[in-house]
Amino acid sequence: MLLPVGSNELHGEHLPTGVDDFLAVEVCREAAVVPMAVTPSVRCGSAEHHMPFGGTVTLSLPTLHSLPRDVRRSILCSADLIVARIRY
């Protein structure tokens, strides 16, 4: 399972604010060389350096580091239900 993470930050007028998220999702989809689920994306990362610009949403490093573990834990808790629904 792949978890796309992309910062929500301003890159200038030539790109949309969510470009990092859009790219992270596409990279995960393309990187799945075997059939693999791609989770919904996390639309913020660690972008403290972009805070002076508008539209930035950032997480602290401890929060960002714990996020994939929490997503993994929640998926594993319901993995049997997910597999059962896929089979039937």
PDB file of C-alpha atoms in Angstrom:
ATOM      1  CA  MET A   1       0.000   0.000   0.000  1.00  0.00           C
ATOM      2  CA  LEU A   2       1.348   3.437  -0.919  1.00  0.00           C
ATOM      3  CA  LEU A   3       0.624   6.665   0.964  1.00  0.00           C
ATOM      4  CA  PRO A   4       1.109   9.805  -1.162  1.00  0.00           C
ATOM      5  CA  VAL A   5       2.250  12.837   0.857  1.00  0.00           C
ATOM      6  CA  GLY A   6       2.532  16.258  -0.769  1.00  0.00           C
ATOM      7  CA  SER A   7       2.885  19.683   0.765  1.00  0.00           C
ATOM      8  CA  ASN A   8       0.229  22.319   0.301  1.00  0.00           C
ATOM      9  CA  GLU A   9       2.333  25.384  -0.450  1.00  0.00           C
ATOM     10  CA  LEU A  10       2.542  28.246  -2.877  1.00  0.00           C
ATOM     11  CA  HIS A  11       5.071  27.851  -5.713  1.00  0.00           C
ATOM     12  CA  GLY A  12       4.195  31.016  -7.570  1.00  0.00           C
ATOM     13  CA  GLU A  13       1.503  32.089  -9.978  1.00  0.00           C
ATOM     14  CA  HIS A  14       2.545  29.503 -12.571  1.00  0.00           C
ATOM     15  CA  LEU A  15       1.501  26.450 -10.457  1.00  0.00           C
ATOM     16  CA  PRO A  16      -1.553  25.599  -8.343  1.00  0.00           C
ATOM     17  CA  THR A  17      -1.127  25.526  -4.561  1.00  0.00           C
ATOM     18  CA  GLY A  18      -1.686  21.753  -4.415  1.00  0.00           C
ATOM     19  CA  VAL A  19       0.842  20.767  -7.087  1.00  0.00           C
ATOM     20  CA  ASP A  20       2.974  18.712  -4.654  1.00  0.00           C
ATOM     21  CA  ASP A  21      -0.071  16.676  -3.674  1.00  0.00           C
ATOM     22  CA  PHE A  22      -1.092  16.138  -7.304  1.00  0.00           C
ATOM     23  CA  LEU A  23       2.427  14.955  -8.168  1.00  0.00           C
ATOM     24  CA  ALA A  24       2.688  12.651  -5.116  1.00  0.00           C
ATOM     25  CA  VAL A  25      -0.547  10.889  -6.082  1.00  0.00           C
ATOM     26  CA  GLU A  26       0.586  10.377  -9.687  1.00  0.00           C
ATOM     27  CA  VAL A  27       4.049   9.149  -8.654  1.00  0.00           C
ATOM     28  CA  CYS A  28       2.446   6.560  -6.342  1.00  0.00           C
ATOM     29  CA  ARG A  29       0.089   5.403  -9.086  1.00  0.00           C
ATOM     30  CA  GLU A  30       2.941   5.044 -11.563  1.00  0.00           C
ATOM     31  CA  ALA A  31       5.289   3.451  -9.000  1.00  0.00           C
ATOM     32  CA  ALA A  32       2.912   0.598  -8.291  1.00  0.00           C
ATOM     33  CA  VAL A  33       4.545  -1.870 -10.684  1.00  0.00           C
ATOM     34  CA  VAL A  34       2.484  -4.664  -9.160  1.00  0.00           C
ATOM     35  CA  PRO A  35      -1.195  -4.302  -8.294  1.00  0.00           C
ATOM     36  CA  MET A  36      -1.126  -2.184  -5.164  1.00  0.00           C
ATOM     37  CA  ALA A  37      -3.558   0.081  -3.385  1.00  0.00           C
ATOM     38  CA  VAL A  38      -2.832   3.787  -3.171  1.00  0.00           C
ATOM     39  CA  THR A  39      -4.374   5.402  -0.107  1.00  0.00           C
ATOM     40  CA  PRO A  40      -5.979   8.826  -0.170  1.00  0.00           C
ATOM     41  CA  SER A  41      -3.260  11.441  -0.068  1.00  0.00           C
ATOM     42  CA  VAL A  42      -2.049  13.476   2.859  1.00  0.00           C
ATOM     43  CA  ARG A  43      -2.247  17.020   1.533  1.00  0.00           C
ATOM     44  CA  CYS A  44       0.247  18.626   3.835  1.00  0.00           C
ATOM     45  CA  GLY A  45       3.834  17.971   4.705  1.00  0.00           C
ATOM     46  CA  SER A  46       6.622  19.860   6.396  1.00  0.00           C
ATOM     47  CA  ALA A  47       6.722  23.228   4.647  1.00  0.00           C
ATOM     48  CA  GLU A  48       7.715  25.672   7.371  1.00  0.00           C
ATOM     49  CA  HIS A  49      10.010  27.434   4.892  1.00  0.00           C
ATOM     50  CA  HIS A  50       6.951  28.417   2.803  1.00  0.00           C
ATOM     51  CA  MET A  51       4.987  29.986   5.666  1.00  0.00           C
ATOM     52  CA  PRO A  52       5.776  33.571   4.582  1.00  0.00           C
ATOM     53  CA  PHE A  53       3.840  32.869   1.374  1.00  0.00           C
ATOM     54  CA  GLY A  54       0.067  32.480   1.273  1.00  0.00           C
ATOM     55  CA  GLY A  55      -1.778  29.174   1.181  1.00  0.00           C
ATOM     56  CA  THR A  56       0.771  27.044   3.054  1.00  0.00           C
ATOM     57  CA  VAL A  57      -0.437  24.317   5.400  1.00  0.00           C
ATOM     58  CA  THR A  58       2.379  22.642   7.334  1.00  0.00           C
ATOM     59  CA  LEU A  59       2.866  19.924   9.931  1.00  0.00           C
ATOM     60  CA  SER A  60       5.559  19.627  12.569  1.00  0.00           C
ATOM     61  CA  LEU A  61       8.144  16.911  11.904  1.00  0.00           C
ATOM     62  CA  PRO A  62       6.959  14.715  14.828  1.00  0.00           C
ATOM     63  CA  THR A  63       3.398  14.846  13.456  1.00  0.00           C
ATOM     64  CA  LEU A  64       4.532  14.088   9.912  1.00  0.00           C
ATOM     65  CA  HIS A  65       6.665  11.163  11.103  1.00  0.00           C
ATOM     66  CA  SER A  66       3.827   9.619  13.121  1.00  0.00           C
ATOM     67  CA  LEU A  67       1.227  10.000  10.375  1.00  0.00           C
ATOM     68  CA  PRO A  68       2.284   7.038   8.152  1.00  0.00           C
ATOM     69  CA  ARG A  69       2.503   4.767  11.210  1.00  0.00           C
ATOM     70  CA  ASP A  70      -1.014   5.764  12.264  1.00  0.00           C
ATOM     71  CA  VAL A  71      -2.377   5.238   8.743  1.00  0.00           C
ATOM     72  CA  ARG A  72      -0.687   1.820   8.575  1.00  0.00           C
ATOM     73  CA  ARG A  73      -2.089   0.835  11.977  1.00  0.00           C
ATOM     74  CA  SER A  74      -5.637   1.806  11.001  1.00  0.00           C
ATOM     75  CA  ILE A  75      -5.393  -0.080   7.685  1.00  0.00           C
ATOM     76  CA  LEU A  76      -4.074  -3.212   9.403  1.00  0.00           C
ATOM     77  CA  CYS A  77      -6.944  -3.088  11.899  1.00  0.00           C
ATOM     78  CA  SER A  78      -9.463  -3.334   9.067  1.00  0.00           C
ATOM     79  CA  ALA A  79      -7.436  -5.374   6.550  1.00  0.00           C
ATOM     80  CA  ASP A  80      -9.611  -8.494   6.906  1.00  0.00           C
ATOM     81  CA  LEU A  81     -12.750  -6.473   6.159  1.00  0.00           C
ATOM     82  CA  ILE A  82     -11.128  -4.812   3.152  1.00  0.00           C
ATOM     83  CA  VAL A  83      -9.950  -8.142   1.684  1.00  0.00           C
ATOM     84  CA  ALA A  84     -13.357  -9.748   2.282  1.00  0.00           C
ATOM     85  CA  ARG A  85     -15.096  -6.953   0.390  1.00  0.00           C
ATOM     86  CA  ILE A  86     -12.670  -7.185  -2.519  1.00  0.00           C
ATOM     87  CA  ARG A  87     -13.194 -10.939  -2.881  1.00  0.00           C
ATOM     88  CA  TYR A  88     -16.991 -10.765  -2.954  1.00  0.00           C
TER      89      TYR A  88
END
